[in-house]
Structure formats: structure tokens, C-alpha cells
PDB file of C-alpha atoms in Angstrom:
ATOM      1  CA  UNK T   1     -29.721  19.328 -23.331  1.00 49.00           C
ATOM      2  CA  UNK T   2     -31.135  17.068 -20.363  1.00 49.00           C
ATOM      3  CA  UNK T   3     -33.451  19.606 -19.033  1.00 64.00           C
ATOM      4  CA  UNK T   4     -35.401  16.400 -17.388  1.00 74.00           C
ATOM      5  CA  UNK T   5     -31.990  15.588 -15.345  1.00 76.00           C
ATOM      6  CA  UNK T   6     -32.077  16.562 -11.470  1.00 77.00           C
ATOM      7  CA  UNK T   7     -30.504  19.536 -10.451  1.00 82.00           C
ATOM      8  CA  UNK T   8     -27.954  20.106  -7.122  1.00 79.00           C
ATOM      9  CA  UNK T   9     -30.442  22.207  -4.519  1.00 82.00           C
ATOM     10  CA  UNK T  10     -26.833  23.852  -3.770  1.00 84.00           C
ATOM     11  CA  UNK T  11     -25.330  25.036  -7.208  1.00 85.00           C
ATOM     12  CA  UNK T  12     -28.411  24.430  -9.247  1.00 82.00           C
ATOM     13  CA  UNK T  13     -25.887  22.023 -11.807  1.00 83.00           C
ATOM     14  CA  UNK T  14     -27.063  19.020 -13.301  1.00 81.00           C
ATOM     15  CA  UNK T  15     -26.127  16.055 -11.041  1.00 75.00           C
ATOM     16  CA  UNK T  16     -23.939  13.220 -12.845  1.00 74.00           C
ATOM     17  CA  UNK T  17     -25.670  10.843 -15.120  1.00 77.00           C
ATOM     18  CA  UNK T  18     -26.010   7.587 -12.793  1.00 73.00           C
ATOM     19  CA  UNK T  19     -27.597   5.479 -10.256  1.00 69.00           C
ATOM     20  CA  UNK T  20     -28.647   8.108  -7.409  1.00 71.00           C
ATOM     21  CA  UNK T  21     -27.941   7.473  -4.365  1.00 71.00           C
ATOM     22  CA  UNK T  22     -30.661   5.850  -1.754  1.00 77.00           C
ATOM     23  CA  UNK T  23     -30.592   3.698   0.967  1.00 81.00           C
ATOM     24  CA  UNK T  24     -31.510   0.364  -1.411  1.00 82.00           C
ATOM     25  CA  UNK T  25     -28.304   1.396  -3.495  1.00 80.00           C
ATOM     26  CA  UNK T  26     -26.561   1.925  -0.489  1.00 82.00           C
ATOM     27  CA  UNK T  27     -27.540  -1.507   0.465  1.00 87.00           C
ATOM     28  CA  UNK T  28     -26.496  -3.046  -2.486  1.00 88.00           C
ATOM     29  CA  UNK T  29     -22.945  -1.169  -2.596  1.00 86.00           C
ATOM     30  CA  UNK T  30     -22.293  -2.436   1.055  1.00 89.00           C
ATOM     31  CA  UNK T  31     -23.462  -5.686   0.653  1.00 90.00           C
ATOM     32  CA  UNK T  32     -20.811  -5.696  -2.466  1.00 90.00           C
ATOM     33  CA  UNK T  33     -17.885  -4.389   0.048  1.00 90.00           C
ATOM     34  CA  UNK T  34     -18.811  -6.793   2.567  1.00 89.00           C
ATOM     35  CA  UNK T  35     -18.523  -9.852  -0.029  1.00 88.00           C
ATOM     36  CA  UNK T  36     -15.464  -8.314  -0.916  1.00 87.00           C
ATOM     37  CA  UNK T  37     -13.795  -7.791   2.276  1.00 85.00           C
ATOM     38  CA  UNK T  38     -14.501 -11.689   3.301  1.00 83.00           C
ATOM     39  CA  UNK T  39     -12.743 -12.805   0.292  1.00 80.00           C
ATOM     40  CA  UNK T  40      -9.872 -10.654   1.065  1.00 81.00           C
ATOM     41  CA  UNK T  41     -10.106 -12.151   4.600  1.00 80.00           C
ATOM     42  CA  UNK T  42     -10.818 -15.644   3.418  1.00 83.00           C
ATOM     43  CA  UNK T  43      -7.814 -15.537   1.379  1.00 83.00           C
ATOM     44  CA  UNK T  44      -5.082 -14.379   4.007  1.00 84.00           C
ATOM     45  CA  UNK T  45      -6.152 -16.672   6.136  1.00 87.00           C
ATOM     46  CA  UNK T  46      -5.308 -19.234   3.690  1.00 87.00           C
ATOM     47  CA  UNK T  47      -2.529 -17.359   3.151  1.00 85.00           C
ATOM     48  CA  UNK T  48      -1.275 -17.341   7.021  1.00 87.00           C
ATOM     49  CA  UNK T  49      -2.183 -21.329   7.212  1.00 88.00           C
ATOM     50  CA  UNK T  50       0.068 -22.368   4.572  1.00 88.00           C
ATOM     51  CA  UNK T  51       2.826 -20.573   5.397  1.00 87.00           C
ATOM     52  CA  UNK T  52       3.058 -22.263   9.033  1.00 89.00           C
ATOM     53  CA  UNK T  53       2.650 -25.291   8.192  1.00 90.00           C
ATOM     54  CA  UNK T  54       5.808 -27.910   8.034  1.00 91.00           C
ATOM     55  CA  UNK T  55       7.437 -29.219   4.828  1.00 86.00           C
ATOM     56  CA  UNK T  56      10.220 -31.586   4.096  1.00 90.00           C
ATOM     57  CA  UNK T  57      12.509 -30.367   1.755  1.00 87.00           C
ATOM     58  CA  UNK T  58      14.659 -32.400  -1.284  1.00 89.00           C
ATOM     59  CA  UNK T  59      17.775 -32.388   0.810  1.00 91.00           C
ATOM     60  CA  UNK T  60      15.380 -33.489   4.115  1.00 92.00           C
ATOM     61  CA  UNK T  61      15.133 -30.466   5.901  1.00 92.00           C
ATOM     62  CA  UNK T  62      11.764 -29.852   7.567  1.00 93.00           C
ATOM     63  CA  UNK T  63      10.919 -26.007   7.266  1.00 92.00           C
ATOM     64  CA  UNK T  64       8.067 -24.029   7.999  1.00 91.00           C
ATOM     65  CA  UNK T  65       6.342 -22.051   5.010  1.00 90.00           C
ATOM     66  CA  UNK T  66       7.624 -18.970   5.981  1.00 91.00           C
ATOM     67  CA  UNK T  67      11.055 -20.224   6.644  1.00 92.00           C
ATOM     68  CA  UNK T  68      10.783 -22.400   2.999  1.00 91.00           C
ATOM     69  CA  UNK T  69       9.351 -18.767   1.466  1.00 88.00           C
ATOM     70  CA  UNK T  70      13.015 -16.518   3.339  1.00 89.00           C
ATOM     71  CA  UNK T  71      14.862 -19.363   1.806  1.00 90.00           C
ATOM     72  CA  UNK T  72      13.564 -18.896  -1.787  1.00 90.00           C
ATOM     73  CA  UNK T  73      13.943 -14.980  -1.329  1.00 91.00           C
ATOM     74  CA  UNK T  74      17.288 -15.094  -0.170  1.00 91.00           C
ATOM     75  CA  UNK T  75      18.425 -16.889  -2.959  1.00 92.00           C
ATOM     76  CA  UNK T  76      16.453 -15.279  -5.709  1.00 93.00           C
ATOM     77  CA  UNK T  77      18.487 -11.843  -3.985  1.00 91.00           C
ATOM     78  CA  UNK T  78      21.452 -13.259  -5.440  1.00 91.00           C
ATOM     79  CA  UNK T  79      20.172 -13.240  -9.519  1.00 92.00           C
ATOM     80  CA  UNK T  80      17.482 -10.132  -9.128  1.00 92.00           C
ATOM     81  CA  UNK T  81      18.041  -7.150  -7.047  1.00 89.00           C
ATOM     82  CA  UNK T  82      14.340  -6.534  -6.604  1.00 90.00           C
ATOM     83  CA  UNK T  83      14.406  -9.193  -4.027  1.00 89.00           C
ATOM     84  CA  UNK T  84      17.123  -7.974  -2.279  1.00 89.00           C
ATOM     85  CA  UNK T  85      15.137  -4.165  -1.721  1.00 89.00           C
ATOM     86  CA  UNK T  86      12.109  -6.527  -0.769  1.00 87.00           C
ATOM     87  CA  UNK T  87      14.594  -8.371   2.237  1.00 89.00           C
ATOM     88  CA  UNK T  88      16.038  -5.014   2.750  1.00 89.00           C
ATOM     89  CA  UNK T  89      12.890  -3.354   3.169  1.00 88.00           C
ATOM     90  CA  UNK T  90      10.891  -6.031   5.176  1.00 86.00           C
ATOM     91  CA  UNK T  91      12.957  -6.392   8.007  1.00 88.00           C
ATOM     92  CA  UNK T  92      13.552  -2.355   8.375  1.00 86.00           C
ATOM     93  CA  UNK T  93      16.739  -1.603   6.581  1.00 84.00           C
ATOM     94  CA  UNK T  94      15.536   0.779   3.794  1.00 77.00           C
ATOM     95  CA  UNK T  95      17.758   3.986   3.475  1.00 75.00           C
ATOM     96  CA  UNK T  96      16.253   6.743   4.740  1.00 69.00           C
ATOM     97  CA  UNK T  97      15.762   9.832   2.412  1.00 53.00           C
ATOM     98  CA  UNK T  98      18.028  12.389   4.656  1.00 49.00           C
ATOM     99  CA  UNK T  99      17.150  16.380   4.234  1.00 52.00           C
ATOM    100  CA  UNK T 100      19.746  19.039   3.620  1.00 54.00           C
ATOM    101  CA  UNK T 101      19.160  21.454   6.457  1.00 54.00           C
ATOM    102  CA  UNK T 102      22.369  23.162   5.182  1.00 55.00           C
ATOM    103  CA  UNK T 103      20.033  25.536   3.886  1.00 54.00           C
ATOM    104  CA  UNK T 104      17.451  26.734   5.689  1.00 52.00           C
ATOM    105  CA  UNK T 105      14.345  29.436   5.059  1.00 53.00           C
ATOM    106  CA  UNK T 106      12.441  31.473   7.833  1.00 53.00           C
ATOM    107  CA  UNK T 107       9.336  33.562   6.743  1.00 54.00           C
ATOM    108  CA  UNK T 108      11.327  36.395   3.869  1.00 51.00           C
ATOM    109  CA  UNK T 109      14.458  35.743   5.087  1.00 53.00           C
ATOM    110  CA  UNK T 110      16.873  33.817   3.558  1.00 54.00           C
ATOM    111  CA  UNK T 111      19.910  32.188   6.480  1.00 55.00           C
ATOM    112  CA  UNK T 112      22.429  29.767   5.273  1.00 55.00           C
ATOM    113  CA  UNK T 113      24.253  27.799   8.093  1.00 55.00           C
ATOM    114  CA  UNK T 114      27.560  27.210   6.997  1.00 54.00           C
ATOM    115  CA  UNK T 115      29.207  28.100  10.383  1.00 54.00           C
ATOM    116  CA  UNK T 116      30.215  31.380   8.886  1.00 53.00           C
ATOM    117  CA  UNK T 117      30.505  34.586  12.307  1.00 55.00           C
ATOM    118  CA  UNK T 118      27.901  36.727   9.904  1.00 52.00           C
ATOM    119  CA  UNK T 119      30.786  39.330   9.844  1.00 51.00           C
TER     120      UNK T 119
END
């Protein structure tokens, strides 16, 4: 056994196996998120300046990124159905799950509204 392993002051159990925690590892773990972060940051950024910017098409068009990118989607919808839920679903159209209140429980009691008089 690791008898020479810190114990929790609260439950007396042997904390995990590990860096411990201090404020120079706490340093280093949010100087890692940071980095992180920035790159995610970096990236859509890139992201959101290539989509607006203008392209000429084969057949002469000039379309934006995003318009070039609806394009593509749209007519991927027609071979894959994936892209169709991902239309669908980006511009608000996905089904709502709907609940059967039909049947309906209150504390022990059981009611079922069916529009029956009770008689």
C-alpha cells in the first residue's frame, strides 16, 4: 500500500495519484486553455473571412462563401439526407418532439383525460 500518499483532511482517503494541485499547476493548466481558446478563435475567424469573401463561379456567377457553401448543401440534400436534417435544422425547421398529455399523473392519483363525465 502507499502509506507515503497524502490523505483527504475530510474523509481521511488517499487522494488520486497525480500532479496536486497549486497555484504553479494552475498556471500552467490556464496558460494551456488560454493557448487553446486563441486557436479556436484564430480559426473561426478564418473561418468567418472566407466565407464572405466573393468568388466567381464555372458558369460566372459571383457568390459569396456562404452563398457558394448553401449552394453545395442544397445540392448534396438531393443524394444524402444528412444534409437535408442539417438545412432543416439550421434555419429552424426541426420537428419538435410533441408530449402525450392524454395521460396525465398528479401526486398517487392516476386521471386520464379522455373527455369521459367520470360517471
Amino acid at each position: 500500500m502507499d502509506n507515503d500518499r497524502p490523505v483527504s483532511p475530510i474523509n481521511g482517503q488517499p487522494l488520486p495519484k497525480g500532479r496536486q494541485f497549486t497555484s504553479e499547476t494552475a498556471r500552467e493548466a490556464a496558460k494551456k486553455s488560454n493557448e487553446k481558446q486563441a486557436l479556436k478563435r484564430s480559426l473561426k475567424e478564418c473561418l468567418l473571412k472566407e466565407l464572405g469573401k466573393s468568388r466567381v463561379m464555372k458558369d460566372g456567377r459571383e457568390l459569396t462563401g456562404r452563398e457558394a457553401m448553401c449552394e453545395a448543401a442544397v445540392a448534396m440534400s438531393l443524394k444524402n439526407p444528412k444534409f437535408w436534417e442539417l438545412i432543416r435544422d439550421t434555419i429552424g425547421e426541426k420537428p419538435v418532439d410533441k408530449m402525450d398529455m392524454s395521460h396525465a399523473f398528479i401526486g398517487d392519483f392516476d386521471i386520464v383525460l379522455d373527455g369521459e363525465d367520470g360517471d
